[in-house]
mmCIF file of C-alpha atoms in Angstrom:
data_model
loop_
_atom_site.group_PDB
_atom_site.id
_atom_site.type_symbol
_atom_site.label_atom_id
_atom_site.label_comp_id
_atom_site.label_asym_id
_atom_site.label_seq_id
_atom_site.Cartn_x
_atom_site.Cartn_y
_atom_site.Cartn_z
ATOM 1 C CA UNK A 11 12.222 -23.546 -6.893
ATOM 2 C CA UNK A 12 11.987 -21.316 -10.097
ATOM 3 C CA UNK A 13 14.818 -22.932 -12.227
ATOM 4 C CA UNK A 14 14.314 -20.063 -14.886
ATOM 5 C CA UNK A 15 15.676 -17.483 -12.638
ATOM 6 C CA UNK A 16 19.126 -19.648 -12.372
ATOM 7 C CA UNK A 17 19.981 -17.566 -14.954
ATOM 8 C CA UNK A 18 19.933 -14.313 -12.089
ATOM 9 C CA UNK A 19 22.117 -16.370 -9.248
ATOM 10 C CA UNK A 20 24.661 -14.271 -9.907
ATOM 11 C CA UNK A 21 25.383 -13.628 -5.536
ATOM 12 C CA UNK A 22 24.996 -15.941 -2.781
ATOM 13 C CA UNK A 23 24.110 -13.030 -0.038
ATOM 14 C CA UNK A 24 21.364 -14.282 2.246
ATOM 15 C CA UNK A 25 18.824 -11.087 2.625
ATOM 16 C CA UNK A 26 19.150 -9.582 6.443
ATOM 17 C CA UNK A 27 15.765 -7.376 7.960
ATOM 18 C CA UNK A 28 16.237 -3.272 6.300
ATOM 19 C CA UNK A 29 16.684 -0.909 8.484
ATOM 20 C CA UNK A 30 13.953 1.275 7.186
ATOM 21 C CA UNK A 31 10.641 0.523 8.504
ATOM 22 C CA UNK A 32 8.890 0.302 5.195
ATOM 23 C CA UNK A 33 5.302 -1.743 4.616
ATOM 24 C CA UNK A 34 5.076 -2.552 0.995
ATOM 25 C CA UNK A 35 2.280 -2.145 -0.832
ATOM 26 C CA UNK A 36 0.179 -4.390 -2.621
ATOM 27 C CA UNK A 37 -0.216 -4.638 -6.523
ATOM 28 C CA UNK A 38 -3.939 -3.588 -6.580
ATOM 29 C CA UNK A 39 -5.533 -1.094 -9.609
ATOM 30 C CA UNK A 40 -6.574 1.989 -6.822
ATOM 31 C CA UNK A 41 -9.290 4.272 -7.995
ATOM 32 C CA UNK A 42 -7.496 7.770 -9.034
ATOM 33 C CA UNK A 43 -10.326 9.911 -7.289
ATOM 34 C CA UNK A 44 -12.096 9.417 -3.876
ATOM 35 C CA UNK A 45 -11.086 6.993 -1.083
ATOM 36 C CA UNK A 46 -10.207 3.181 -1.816
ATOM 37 C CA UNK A 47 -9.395 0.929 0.698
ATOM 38 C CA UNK A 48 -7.239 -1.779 0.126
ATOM 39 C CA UNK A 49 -6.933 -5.146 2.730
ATOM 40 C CA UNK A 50 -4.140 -7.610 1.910
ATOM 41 C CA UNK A 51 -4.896 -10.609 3.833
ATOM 42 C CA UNK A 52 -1.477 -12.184 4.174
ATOM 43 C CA UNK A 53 0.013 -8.949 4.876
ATOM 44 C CA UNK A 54 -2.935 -8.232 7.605
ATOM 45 C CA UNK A 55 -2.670 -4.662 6.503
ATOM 46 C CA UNK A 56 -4.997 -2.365 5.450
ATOM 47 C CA UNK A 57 -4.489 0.366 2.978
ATOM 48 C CA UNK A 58 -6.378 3.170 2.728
ATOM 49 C CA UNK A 59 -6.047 5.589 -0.422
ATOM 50 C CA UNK A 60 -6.999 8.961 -0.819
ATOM 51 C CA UNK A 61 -6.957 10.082 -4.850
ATOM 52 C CA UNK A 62 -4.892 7.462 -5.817
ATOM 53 C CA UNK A 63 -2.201 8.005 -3.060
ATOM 54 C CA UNK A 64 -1.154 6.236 0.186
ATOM 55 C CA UNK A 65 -2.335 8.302 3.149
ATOM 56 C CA UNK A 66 -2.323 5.551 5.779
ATOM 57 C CA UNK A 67 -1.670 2.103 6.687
ATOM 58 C CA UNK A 68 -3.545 0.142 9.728
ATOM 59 C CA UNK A 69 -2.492 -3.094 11.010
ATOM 60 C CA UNK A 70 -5.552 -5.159 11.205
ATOM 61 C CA UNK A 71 -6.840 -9.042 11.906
ATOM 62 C CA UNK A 72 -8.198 -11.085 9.840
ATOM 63 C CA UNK A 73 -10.082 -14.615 9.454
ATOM 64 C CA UNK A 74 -8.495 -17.612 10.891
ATOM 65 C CA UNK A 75 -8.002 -20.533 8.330
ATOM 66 C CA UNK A 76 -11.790 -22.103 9.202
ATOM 67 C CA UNK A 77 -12.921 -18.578 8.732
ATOM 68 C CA UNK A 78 -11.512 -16.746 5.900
ATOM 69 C CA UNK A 79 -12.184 -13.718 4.922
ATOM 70 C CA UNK A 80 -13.622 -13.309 1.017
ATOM 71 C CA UNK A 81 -11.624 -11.217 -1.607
ATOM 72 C CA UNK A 82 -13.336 -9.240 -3.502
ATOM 73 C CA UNK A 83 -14.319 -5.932 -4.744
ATOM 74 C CA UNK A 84 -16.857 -4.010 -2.235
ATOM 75 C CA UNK A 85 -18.403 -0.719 -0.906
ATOM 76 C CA UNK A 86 -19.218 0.687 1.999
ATOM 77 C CA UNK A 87 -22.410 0.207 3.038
ATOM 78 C CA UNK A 88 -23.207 1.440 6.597
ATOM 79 C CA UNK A 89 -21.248 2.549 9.801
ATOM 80 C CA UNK A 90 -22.349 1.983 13.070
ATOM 81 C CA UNK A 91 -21.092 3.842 16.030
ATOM 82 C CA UNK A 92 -21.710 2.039 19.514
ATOM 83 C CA UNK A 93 -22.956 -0.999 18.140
ATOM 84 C CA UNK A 94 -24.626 -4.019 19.452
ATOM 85 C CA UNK A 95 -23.342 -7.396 18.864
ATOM 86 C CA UNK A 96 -25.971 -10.211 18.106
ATOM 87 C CA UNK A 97 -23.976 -13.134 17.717
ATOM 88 C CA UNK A 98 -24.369 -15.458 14.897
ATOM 89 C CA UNK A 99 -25.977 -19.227 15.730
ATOM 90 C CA UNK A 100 -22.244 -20.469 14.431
ATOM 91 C CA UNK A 101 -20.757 -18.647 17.222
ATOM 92 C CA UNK A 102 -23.303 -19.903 19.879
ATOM 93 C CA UNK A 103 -22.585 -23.090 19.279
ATOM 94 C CA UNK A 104 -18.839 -22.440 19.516
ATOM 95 C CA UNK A 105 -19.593 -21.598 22.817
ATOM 96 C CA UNK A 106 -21.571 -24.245 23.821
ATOM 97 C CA UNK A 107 -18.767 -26.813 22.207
ATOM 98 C CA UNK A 108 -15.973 -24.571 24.065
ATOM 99 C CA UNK A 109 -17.991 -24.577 27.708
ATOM 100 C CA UNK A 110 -18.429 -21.176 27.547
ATOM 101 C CA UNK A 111 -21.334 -19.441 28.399
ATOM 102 C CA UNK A 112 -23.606 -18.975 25.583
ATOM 103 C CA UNK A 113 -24.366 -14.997 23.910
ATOM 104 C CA UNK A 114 -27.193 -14.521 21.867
ATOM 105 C CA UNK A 115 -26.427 -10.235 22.260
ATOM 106 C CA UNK A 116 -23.447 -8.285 23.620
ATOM 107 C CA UNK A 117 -24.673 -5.129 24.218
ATOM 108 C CA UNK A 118 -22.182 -1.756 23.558
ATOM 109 C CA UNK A 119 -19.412 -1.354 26.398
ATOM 110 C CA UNK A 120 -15.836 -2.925 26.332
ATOM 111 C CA UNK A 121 -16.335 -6.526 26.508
ATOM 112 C CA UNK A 122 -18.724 -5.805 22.879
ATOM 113 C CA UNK A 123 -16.269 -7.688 20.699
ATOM 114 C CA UNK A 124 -17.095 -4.923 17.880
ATOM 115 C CA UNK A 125 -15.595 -2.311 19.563
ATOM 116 C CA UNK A 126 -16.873 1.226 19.364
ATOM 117 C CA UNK A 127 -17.785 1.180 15.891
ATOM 118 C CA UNK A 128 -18.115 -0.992 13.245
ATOM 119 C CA UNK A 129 -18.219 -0.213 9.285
ATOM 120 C CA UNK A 130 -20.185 -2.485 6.924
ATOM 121 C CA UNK A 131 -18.645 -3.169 4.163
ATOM 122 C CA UNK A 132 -20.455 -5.770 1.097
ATOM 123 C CA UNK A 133 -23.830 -6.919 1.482
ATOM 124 C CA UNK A 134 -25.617 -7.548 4.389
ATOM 125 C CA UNK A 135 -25.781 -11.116 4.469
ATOM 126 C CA UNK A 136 -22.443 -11.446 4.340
ATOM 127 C CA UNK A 137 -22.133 -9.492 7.701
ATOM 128 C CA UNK A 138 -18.876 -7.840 6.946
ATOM 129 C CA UNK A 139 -17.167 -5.201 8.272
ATOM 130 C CA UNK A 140 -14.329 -3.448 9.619
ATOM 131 C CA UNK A 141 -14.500 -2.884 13.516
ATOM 132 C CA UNK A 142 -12.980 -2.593 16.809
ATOM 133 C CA UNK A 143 -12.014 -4.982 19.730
ATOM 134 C CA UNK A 144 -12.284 -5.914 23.126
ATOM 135 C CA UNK A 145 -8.865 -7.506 22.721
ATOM 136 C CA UNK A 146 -6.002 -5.437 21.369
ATOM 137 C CA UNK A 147 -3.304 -7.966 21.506
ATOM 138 C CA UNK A 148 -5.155 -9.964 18.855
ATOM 139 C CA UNK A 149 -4.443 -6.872 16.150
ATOM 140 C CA UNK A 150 -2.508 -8.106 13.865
ATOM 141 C CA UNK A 151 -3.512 -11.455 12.832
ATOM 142 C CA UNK A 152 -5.565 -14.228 11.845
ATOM 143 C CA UNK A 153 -7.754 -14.887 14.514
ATOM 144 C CA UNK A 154 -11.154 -13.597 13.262
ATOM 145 C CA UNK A 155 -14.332 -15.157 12.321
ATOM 146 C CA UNK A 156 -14.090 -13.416 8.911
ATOM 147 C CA UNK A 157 -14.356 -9.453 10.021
ATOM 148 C CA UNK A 158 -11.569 -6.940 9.728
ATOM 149 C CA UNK A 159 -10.781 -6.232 13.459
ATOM 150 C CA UNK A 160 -8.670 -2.593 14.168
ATOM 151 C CA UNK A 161 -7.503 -1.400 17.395
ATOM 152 C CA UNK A 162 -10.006 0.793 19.116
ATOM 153 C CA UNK A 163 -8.515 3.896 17.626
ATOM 154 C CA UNK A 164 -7.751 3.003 14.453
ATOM 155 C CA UNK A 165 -11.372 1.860 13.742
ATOM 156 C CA UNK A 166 -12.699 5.431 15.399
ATOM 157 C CA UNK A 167 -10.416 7.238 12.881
ATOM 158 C CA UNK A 168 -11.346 4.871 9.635
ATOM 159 C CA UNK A 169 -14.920 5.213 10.852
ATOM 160 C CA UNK A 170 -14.207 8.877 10.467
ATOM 161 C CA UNK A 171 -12.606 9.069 7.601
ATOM 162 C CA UNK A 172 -14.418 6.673 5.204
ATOM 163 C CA UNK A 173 -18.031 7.450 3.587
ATOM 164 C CA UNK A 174 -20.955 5.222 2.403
ATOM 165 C CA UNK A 175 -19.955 4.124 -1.643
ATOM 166 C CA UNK A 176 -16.425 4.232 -0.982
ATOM 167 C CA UNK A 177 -14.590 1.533 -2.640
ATOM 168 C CA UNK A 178 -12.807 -1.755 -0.929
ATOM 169 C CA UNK A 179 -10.820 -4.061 -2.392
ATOM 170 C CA UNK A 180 -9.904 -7.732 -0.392
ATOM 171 C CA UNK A 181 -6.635 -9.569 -2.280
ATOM 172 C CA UNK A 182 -4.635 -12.303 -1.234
ATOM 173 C CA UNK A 183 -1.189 -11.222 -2.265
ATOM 174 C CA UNK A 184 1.548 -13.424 -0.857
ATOM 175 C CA UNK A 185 4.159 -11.852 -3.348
ATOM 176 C CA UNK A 186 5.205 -8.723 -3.426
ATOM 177 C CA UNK A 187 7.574 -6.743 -6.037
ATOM 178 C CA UNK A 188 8.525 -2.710 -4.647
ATOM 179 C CA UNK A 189 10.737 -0.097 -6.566
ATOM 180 C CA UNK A 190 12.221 2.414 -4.195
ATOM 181 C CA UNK A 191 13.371 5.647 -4.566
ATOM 182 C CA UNK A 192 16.505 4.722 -6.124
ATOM 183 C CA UNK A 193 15.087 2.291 -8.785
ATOM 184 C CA UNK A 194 16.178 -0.819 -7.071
ATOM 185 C CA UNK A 195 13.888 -3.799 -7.213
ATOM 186 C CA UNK A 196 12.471 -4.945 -3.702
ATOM 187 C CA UNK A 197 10.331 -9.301 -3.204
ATOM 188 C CA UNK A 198 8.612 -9.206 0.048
ATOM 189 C CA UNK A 199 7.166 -12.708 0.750
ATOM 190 C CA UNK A 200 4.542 -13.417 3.302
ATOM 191 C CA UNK A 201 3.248 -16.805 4.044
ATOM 192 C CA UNK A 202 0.568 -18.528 2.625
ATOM 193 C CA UNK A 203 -2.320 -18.724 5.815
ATOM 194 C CA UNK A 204 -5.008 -19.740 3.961
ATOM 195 C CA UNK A 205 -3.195 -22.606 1.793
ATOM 196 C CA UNK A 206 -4.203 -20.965 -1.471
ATOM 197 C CA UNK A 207 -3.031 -22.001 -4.836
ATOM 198 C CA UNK A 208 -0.778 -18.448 -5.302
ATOM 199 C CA UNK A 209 -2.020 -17.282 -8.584
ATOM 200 C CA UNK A 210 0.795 -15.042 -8.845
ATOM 201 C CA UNK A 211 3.977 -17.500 -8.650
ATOM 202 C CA UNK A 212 3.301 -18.112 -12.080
ATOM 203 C CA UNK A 213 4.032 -14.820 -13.328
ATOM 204 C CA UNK A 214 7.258 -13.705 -10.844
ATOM 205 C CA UNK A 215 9.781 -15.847 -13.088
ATOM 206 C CA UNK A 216 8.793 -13.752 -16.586
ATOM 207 C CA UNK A 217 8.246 -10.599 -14.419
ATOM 208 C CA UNK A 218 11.847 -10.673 -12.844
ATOM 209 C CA UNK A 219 13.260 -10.950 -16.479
ATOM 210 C CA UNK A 220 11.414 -8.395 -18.007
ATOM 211 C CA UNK A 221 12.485 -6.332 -15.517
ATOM 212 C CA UNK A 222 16.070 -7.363 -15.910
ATOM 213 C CA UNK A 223 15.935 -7.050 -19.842
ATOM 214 C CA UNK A 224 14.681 -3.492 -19.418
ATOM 215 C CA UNK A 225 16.952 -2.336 -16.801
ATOM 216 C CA UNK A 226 19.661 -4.160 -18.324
ATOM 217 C CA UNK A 227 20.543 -4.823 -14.608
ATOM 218 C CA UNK A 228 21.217 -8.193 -12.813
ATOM 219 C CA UNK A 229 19.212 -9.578 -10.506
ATOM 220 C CA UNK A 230 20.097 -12.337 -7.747
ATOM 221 C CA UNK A 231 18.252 -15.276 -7.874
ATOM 222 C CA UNK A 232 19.081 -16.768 -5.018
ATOM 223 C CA UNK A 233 17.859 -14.208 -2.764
ATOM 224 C CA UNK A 234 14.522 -14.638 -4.378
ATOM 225 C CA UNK A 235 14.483 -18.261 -3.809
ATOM 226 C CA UNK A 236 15.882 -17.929 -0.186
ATOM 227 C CA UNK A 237 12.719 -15.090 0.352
ATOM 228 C CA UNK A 238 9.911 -17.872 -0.941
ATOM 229 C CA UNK A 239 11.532 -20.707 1.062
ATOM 230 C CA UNK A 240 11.338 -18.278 4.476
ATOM 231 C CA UNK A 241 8.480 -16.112 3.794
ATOM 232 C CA UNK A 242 8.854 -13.732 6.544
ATOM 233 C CA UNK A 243 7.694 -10.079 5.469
ATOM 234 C CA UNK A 244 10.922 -8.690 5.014
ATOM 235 C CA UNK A 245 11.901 -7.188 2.096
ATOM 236 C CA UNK A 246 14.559 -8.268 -0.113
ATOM 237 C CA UNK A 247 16.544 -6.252 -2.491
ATOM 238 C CA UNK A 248 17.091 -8.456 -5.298
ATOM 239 C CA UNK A 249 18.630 -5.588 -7.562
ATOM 240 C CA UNK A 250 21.469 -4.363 -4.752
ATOM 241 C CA UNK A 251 24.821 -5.121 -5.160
ATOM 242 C CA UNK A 252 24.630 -6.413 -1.277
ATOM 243 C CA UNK A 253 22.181 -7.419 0.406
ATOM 244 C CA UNK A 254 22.313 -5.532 3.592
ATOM 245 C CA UNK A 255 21.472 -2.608 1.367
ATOM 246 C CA UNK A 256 18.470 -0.175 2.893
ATOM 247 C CA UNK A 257 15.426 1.120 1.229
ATOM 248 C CA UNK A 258 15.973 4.233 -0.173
ATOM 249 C CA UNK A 259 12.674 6.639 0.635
ATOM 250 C CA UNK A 260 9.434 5.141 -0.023
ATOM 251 C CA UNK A 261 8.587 1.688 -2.008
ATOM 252 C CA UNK A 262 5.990 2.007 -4.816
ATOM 253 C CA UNK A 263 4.413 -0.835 -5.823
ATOM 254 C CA UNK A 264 5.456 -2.931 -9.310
ATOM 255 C CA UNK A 265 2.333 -3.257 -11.605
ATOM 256 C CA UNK A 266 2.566 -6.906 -12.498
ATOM 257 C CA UNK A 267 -0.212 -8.603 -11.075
ATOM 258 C CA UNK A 268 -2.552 -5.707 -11.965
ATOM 259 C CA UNK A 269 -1.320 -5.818 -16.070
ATOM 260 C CA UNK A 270 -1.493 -9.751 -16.256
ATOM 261 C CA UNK A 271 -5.254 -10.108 -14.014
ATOM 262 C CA UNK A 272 -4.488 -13.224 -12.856
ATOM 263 C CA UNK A 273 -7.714 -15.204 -11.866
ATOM 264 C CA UNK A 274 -8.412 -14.928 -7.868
ATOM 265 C CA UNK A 275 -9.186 -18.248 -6.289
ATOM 266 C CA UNK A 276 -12.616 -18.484 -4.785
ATOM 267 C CA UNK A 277 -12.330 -17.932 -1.150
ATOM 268 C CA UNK A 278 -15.188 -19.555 1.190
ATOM 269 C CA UNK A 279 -18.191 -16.975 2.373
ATOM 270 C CA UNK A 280 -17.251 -15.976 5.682
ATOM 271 C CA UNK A 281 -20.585 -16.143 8.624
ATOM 272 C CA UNK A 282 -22.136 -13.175 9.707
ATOM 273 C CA UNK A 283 -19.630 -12.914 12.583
ATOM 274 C CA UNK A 284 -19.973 -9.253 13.715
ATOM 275 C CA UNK A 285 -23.264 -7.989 11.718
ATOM 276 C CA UNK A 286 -25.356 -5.076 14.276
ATOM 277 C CA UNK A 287 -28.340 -6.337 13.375
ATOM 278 C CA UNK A 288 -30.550 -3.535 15.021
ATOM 279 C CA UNK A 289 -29.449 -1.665 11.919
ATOM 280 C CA UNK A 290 -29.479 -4.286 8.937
ATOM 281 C CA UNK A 291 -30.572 -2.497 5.582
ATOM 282 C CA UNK A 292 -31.935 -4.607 2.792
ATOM 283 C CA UNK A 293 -29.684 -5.097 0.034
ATOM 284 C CA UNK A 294 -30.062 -6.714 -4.266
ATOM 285 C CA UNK A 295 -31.835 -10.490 -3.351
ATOM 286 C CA UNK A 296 -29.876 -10.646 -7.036
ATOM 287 C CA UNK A 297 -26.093 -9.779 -5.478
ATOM 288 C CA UNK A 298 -23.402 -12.467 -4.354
ATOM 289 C CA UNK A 299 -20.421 -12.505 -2.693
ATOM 290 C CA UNK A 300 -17.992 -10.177 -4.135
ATOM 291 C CA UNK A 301 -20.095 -7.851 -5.937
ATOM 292 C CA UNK A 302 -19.853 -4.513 -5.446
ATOM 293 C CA UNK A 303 -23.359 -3.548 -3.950
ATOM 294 C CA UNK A 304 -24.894 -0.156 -3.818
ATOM 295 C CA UNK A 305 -26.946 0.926 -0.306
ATOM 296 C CA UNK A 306 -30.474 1.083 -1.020
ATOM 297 C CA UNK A 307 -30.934 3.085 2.225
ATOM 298 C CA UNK A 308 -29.490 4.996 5.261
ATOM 299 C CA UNK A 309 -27.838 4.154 8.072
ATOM 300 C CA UNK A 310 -29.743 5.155 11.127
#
């Protein structure tokens, strides 16, 4: 698939699951100071910084393919704690196509599809946000209507741990490039849900040789052809003599993506799936999907 790395197919090794249970991190610019949390959609993870470092990693779900969830650059912008659900007229009529019985509010309690909380995050009319579940076994995956959906717990603890203003960042990363402990170069691939043109396959064949030239180490090129034919999350050391190798320590993400800015396909607004409406705040008439938006008032 990328005939320039033939140069790198120096080993035949197929790459084998690490032993190390190791989630690598996207290549996202994280604000040095204050919280920033990161949500890679084909990872369905969510990364949440505190000054610039990793303190915590929840497994979340995400849109479906006829509901994506945007990318973007956010804030915060309220959190709700026992919230109603009014559900959207898209979702009614869902239920009316489906023969189910028809919703117009889901009061708190646990068949609320929200969950005990749920944190706003963009403006309102988008009617984002990251919340809780009535049905665990759905976290992880892509099975929302364009919300962030946590396990019960894990929403309770990000409720209580994030603040109004703090920063969120949505990418769609299906390619990722890790350094380990030891210096040794690490592709996850993850597959492509929402069919997007991959604006970062362009840059992996230039990026492997850079890093090649300045290591003045070999890489393997077919391992990194053999990891974006299967696409299954698992890391693949492309830099290790074998490929059964483990992960030393921790992987740290490889700024590539972040130094060359590739453009970010526009994603499709998702519906107001999961807004509490008893508590909407107005927001800019001037913002759009995407923008970062500043509350203009307080959650009640």
């Amino acid at each position: 698939m990328l005939k320039r790395l033939s140069v790198l197919a120096l080993g035949w090794w197929l790459a084998v699951p690490v032993q190390a249970a190791v989630m690598p991190a996207p290549d996202v610019a994280v604000n040095p100071i204050g919280r920033h949390l990161v949500l890679n959609l084909p990872q369905a993870r969510l990364f949440l910084y505190q000054d610039g470092k990793l303190a915590r990693i929840f497994p979340v779900a995400v849109g479906k393919m006829l509901t994506q969830t945007p990318t973007g650059s956010f804030d915060i912008t309220g959190i709700y704690r026992a919230p109603s659900w009014h559900v959207p007229k898209s979702i009614q009529e869902e239920m009316r196509r489906n023969g189910k019985e028809v919703q117009t509010v889901v009061p708190p309690g646990p068949n609320n599809p929200l969950g005990p909380v749920f944190v706003r995050f963009g403006e309102n009319s988008l009617g984002l946000g990251f919340h809780g579940t009535n049905a665990p076994g759905s976290v992880p995956g892509f099975r929302s209507h364009g919300c962030v959906r946590l396990r019960n717990n894990d929403a309770l603890e990000l409720a209580g741990t994030v603040s109004r203003g703090d920063a969120v960042t949505v990418a769609y990363q299906t390619i990722i490039l890790s350094e380990d402990e030891a210096g040794q170069l690490w592709l996850t691939v993850y597959r492509n849900h929402y069919r997007q043109s991959d604006p970062s396959l362009p840059y992996l064949a230039d990026t492997l040789l850079a890093w090649q030239r300045q290591h003045q180490q070999a890489l393997f090129g077919q391992r990194v052809d053999n990891a974006l034919k299967q696409r299954d999350g698992k890391p693949v050391c492309l830099s290790c003599k074998s490929a059964k190798t483990d992960i030393n320590g921790n992987l740290s993400a490889l700024p590539w993506l972040s130094k060359m800015n590739p453009p970010v396909p526009p994603a499709p607004a998702a519906p107001a799936a999961s807004q509490p409406q008893n508590d909407r705040q107005p927001g800019p008439p001037s913002a759009r999907a995407g923008q970062r938006v500043r509350p203009v008032a307080k959650a009640g």
